[in-house]
Coordinates of C-alpha atoms in Angstrom, one line a residue:
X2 CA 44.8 -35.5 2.3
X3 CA 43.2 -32.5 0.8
X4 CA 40.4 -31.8 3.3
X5 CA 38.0 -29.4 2.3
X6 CA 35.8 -28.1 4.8
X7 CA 32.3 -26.7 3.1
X8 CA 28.7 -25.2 4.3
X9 CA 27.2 -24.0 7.5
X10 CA 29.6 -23.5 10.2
X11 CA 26.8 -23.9 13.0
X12 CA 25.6 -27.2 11.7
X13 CA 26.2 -30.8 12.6
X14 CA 29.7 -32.0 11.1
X15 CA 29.2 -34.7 8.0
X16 CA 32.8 -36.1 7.0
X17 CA 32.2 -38.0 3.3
X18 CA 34.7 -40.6 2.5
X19 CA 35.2 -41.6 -1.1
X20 CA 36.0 -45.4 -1.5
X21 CA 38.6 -47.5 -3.7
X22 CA 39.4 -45.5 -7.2
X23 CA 38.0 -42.6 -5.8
X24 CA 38.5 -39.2 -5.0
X25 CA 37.0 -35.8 -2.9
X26 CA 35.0 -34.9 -6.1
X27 CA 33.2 -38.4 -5.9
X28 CA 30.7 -36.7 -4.0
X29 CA 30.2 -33.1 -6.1
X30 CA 26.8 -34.1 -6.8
X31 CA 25.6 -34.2 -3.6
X32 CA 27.7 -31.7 -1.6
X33 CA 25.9 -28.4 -2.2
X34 CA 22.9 -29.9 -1.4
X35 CA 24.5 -31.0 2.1
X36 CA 26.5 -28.1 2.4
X37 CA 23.5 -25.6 3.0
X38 CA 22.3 -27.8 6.2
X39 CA 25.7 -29.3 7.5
X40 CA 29.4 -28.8 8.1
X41 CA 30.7 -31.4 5.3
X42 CA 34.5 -32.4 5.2
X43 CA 35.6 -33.9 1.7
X44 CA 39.4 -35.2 1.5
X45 CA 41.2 -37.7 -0.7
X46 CA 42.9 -40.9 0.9
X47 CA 46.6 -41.0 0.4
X48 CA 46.3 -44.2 -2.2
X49 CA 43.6 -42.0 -4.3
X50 CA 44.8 -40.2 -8.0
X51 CA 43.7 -36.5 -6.3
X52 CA 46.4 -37.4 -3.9
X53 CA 49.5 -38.1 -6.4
X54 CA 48.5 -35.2 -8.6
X55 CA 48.3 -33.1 -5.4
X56 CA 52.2 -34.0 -4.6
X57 CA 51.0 -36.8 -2.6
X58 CA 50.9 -40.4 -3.0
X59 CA 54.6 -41.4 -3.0
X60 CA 53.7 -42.9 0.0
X61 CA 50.2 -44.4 0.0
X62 CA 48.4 -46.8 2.7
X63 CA 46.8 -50.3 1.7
X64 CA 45.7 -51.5 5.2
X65 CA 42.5 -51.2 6.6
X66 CA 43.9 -50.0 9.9
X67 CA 46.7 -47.9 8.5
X68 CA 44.2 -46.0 6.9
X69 CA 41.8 -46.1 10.1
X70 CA 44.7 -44.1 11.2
X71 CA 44.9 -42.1 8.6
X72 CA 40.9 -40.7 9.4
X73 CA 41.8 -40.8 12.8
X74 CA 45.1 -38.2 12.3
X75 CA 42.6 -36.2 10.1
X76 CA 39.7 -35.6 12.3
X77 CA 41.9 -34.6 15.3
X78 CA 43.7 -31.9 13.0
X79 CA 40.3 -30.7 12.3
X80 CA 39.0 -30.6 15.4
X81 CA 36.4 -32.6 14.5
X82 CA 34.3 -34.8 17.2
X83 CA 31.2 -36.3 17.5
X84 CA 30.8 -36.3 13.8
X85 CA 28.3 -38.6 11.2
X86 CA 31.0 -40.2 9.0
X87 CA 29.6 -41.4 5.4
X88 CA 31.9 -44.0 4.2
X89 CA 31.2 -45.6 0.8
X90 CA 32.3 -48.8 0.0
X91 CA 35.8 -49.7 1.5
X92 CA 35.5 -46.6 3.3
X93 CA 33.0 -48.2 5.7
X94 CA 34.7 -50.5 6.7
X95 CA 37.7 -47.8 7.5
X96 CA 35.2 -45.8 9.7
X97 CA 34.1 -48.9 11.7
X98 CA 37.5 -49.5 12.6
X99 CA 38.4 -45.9 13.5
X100 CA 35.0 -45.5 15.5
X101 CA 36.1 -48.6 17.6
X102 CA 39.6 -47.1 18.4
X103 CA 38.3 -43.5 18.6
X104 CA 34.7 -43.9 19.8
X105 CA 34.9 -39.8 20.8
X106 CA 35.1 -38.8 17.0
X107 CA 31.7 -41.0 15.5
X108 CA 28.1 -39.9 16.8
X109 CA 26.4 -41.9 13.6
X110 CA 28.4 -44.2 11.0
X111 CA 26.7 -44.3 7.4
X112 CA 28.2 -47.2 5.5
X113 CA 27.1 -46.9 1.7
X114 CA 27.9 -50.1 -0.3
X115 CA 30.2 -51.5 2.7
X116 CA 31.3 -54.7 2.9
X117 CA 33.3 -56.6 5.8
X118 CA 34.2 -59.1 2.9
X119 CA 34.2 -60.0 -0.6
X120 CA 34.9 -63.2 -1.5
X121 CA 31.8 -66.2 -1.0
X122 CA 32.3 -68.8 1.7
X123 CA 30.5 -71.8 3.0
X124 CA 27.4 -69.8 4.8
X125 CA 28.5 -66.3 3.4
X126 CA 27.7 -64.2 0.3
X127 CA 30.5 -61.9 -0.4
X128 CA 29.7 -61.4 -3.9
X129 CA 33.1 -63.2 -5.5
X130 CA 34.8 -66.6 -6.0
X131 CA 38.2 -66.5 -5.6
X132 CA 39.3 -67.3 -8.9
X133 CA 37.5 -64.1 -10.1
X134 CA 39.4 -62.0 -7.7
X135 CA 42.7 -63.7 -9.1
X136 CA 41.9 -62.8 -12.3
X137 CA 41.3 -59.2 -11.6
X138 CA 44.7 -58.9 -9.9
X139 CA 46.5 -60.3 -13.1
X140 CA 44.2 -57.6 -15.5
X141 CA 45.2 -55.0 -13.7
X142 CA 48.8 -56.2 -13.1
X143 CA 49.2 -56.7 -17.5
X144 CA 47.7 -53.6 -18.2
X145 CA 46.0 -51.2 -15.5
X146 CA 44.9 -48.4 -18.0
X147 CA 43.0 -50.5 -20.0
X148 CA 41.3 -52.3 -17.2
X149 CA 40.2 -49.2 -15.2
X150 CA 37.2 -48.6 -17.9
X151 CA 35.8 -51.5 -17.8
X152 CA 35.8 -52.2 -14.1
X153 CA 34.7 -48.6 -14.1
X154 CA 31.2 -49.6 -16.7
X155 CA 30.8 -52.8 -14.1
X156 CA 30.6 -51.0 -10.8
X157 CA 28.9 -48.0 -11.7
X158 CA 26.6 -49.2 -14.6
X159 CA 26.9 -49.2 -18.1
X160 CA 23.4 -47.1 -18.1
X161 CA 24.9 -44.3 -16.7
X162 CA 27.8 -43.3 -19.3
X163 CA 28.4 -39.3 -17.4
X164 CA 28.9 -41.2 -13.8
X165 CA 31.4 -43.8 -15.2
X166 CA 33.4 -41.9 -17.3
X167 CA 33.8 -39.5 -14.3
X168 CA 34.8 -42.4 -12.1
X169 CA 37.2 -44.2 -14.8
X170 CA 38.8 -40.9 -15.0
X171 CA 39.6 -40.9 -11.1
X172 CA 40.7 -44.7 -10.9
X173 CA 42.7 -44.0 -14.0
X174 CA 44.5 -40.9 -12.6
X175 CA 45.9 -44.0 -9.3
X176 CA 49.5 -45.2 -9.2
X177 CA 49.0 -48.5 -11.1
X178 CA 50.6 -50.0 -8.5
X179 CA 48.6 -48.1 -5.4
X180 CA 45.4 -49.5 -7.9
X181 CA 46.7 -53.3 -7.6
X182 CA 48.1 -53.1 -3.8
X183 CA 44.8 -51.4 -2.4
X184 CA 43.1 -53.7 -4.9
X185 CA 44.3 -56.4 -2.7
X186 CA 43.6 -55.3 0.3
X187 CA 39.6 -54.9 -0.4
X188 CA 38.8 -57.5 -2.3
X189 CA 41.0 -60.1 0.2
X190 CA 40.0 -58.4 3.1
X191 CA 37.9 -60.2 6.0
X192 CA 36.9 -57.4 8.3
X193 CA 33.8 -59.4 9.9
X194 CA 35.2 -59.5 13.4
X195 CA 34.8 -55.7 13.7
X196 CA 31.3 -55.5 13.9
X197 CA 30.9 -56.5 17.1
X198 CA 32.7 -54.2 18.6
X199 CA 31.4 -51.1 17.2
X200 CA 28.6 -49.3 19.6
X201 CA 28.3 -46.0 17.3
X202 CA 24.7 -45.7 16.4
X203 CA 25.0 -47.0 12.5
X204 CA 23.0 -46.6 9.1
X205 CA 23.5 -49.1 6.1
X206 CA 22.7 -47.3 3.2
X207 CA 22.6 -50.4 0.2
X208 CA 21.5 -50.6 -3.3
X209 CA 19.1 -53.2 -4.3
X210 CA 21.4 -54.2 -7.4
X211 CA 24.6 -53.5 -5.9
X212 CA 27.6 -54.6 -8.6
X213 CA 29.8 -54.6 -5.9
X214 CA 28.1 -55.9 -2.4
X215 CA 25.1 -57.9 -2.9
X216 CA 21.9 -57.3 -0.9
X217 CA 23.0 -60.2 1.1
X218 CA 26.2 -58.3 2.2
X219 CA 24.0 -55.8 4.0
X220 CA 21.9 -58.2 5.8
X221 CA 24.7 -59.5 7.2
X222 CA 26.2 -56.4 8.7
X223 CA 22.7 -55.7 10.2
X224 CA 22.6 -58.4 12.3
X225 CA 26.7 -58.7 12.9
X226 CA 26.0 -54.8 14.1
X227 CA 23.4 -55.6 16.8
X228 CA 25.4 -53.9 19.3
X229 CA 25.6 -50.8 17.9
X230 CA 23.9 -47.7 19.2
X231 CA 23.5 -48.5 22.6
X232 CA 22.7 -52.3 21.3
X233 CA 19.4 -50.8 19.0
X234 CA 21.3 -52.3 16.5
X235 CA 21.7 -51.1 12.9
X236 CA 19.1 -49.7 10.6
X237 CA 18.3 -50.8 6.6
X238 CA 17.9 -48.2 3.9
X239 CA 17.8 -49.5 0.3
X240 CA 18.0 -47.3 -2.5
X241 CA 16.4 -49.2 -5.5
X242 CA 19.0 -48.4 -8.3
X243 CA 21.7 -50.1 -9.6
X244 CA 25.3 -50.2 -9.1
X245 CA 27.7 -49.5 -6.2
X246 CA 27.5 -45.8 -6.3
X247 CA 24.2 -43.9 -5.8
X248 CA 26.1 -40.3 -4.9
X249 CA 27.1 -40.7 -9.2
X250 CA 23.6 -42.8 -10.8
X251 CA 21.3 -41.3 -7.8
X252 CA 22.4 -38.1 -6.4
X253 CA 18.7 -36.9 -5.6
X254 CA 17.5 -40.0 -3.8
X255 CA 21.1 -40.5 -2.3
X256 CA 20.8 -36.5 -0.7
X257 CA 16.9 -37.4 0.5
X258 CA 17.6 -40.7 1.9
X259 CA 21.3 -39.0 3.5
X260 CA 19.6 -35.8 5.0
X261 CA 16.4 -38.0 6.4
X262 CA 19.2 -40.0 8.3
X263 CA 21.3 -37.1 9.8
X264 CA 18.6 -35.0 10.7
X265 CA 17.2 -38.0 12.8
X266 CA 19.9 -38.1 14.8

């Protein structure tokens, strides 16, 4: 998985977790700046492009829980315990479920841009109709490379050319058929049942024009998270910028908002 482990040794122990199309280097903006007050752990999943050109990614995960398991296996090879996991996006999602299976690894969860699911219902804001998810399936399925761009200009912002062509260069570098599979699994996903169960103190980190998530998405997961740190419930930080990735369009506020969070633990 490519874990790097960066910083000060006798800090507390921040494990960033990129999120679909994704890779380590994702967060290069905002690691030194974390690095010279915490232990940070960077690593790619096994369905990200870092992972195939590493020798990896023959074999890639797609499941929610597979890849739960996949954290889990990493942390305990690290020795790491009691850590703040920062999982963007999908990535949240992954570090709910491992914190309920695992509840020795999580002091503090910090979901950035998570969502439990994507696609509107009756009652629910997901930020999708189902047809529109259909049709991204089929783009990517006729012709991956030139779909990666442009989701890349949607989800990161079109007023931040640097940050997306970064990103469009790490979707592009997936297995087109890791990019449609994993694909699937976020964007059909209905994770909502987890948040009950998870008691690790939690942060929701949210953009107010999120591409990705609407606003709505996080209100949600602050009230389906009521149980959480000792039943405190979740907190609310929103970042006003757009897009779904504030470590790329953001780095500064993302780093001040981050640090204020783990050093209130």
């Amino acid at each position: 998985m490519n874990a790097r482990v960066l910083g000060n040794d006798g800090g507390e122990t921040v494990v960033l977790a990129h999120g679909y199309g994704g890779t380590r280097f994702v967060w290069d903006d905002v690691v030194p700046a974390l690095a010279a007050r915490f232990r940070v752990v960077v690593f790619d999943w096994s369905f990200s492009g870092a992972a195939a050109a590493g020798g990896g990614g023959e074999r890639y995960c797609s499941s929610y829980y597979a890849l739960a398991d996949e954290l889990v296996a990493l942390m305990d090879e690290l020795g790491v315990r009691r850590a703040a996991f920062v999982g963007h996006s999908m990535a949240g999602m992954i570090g709910c479920i491992a914190s309920v299976a695992r509840r020795d690894l999580f002091s503090h969860l910090v979901l950035v841009g998570a969502s439990p699911r994507y696609i509107n219902e009756d009652g629910y804001e997901g930020g999708f109709e189902r047809g529109d998810v259909d049709a991204m399936f089929a783009a990517v399925d006729a012709d991956f490379a030139a779909w990666a761009p442009r989701f890349a200009e949607a989800v990161v912002g079109a007023d931040h050319p640097g940050p997306v062509a970064m990103f469009a260069k790490q979707l592009g570098a997936m297995r087109p058929d890791a990019a449609l599979g994993v694909l699937r699994a976020v964007l059909t996903s209905d994770l909502r049942g987890v948040l009950p169960d998870v008691v690790a103190r939690c942060t929701i980190v949210h953009c107010t024009h999120d591409a990705v998530a609407p606003l709505a998405v996080a209100r949600y997961m602050q009230r389906a998270l009521a149980g959480c740190g000792g039943g405190g419930g979740a907190d609310t930080v929103v970042i006003e910028s757009s897009g779904h990735f504030p470590q790329l369009t953001a780095p500064k506020e993302f780093v001040r908002v981050l640090e204020a969070i783990l050093l209130d633990n």
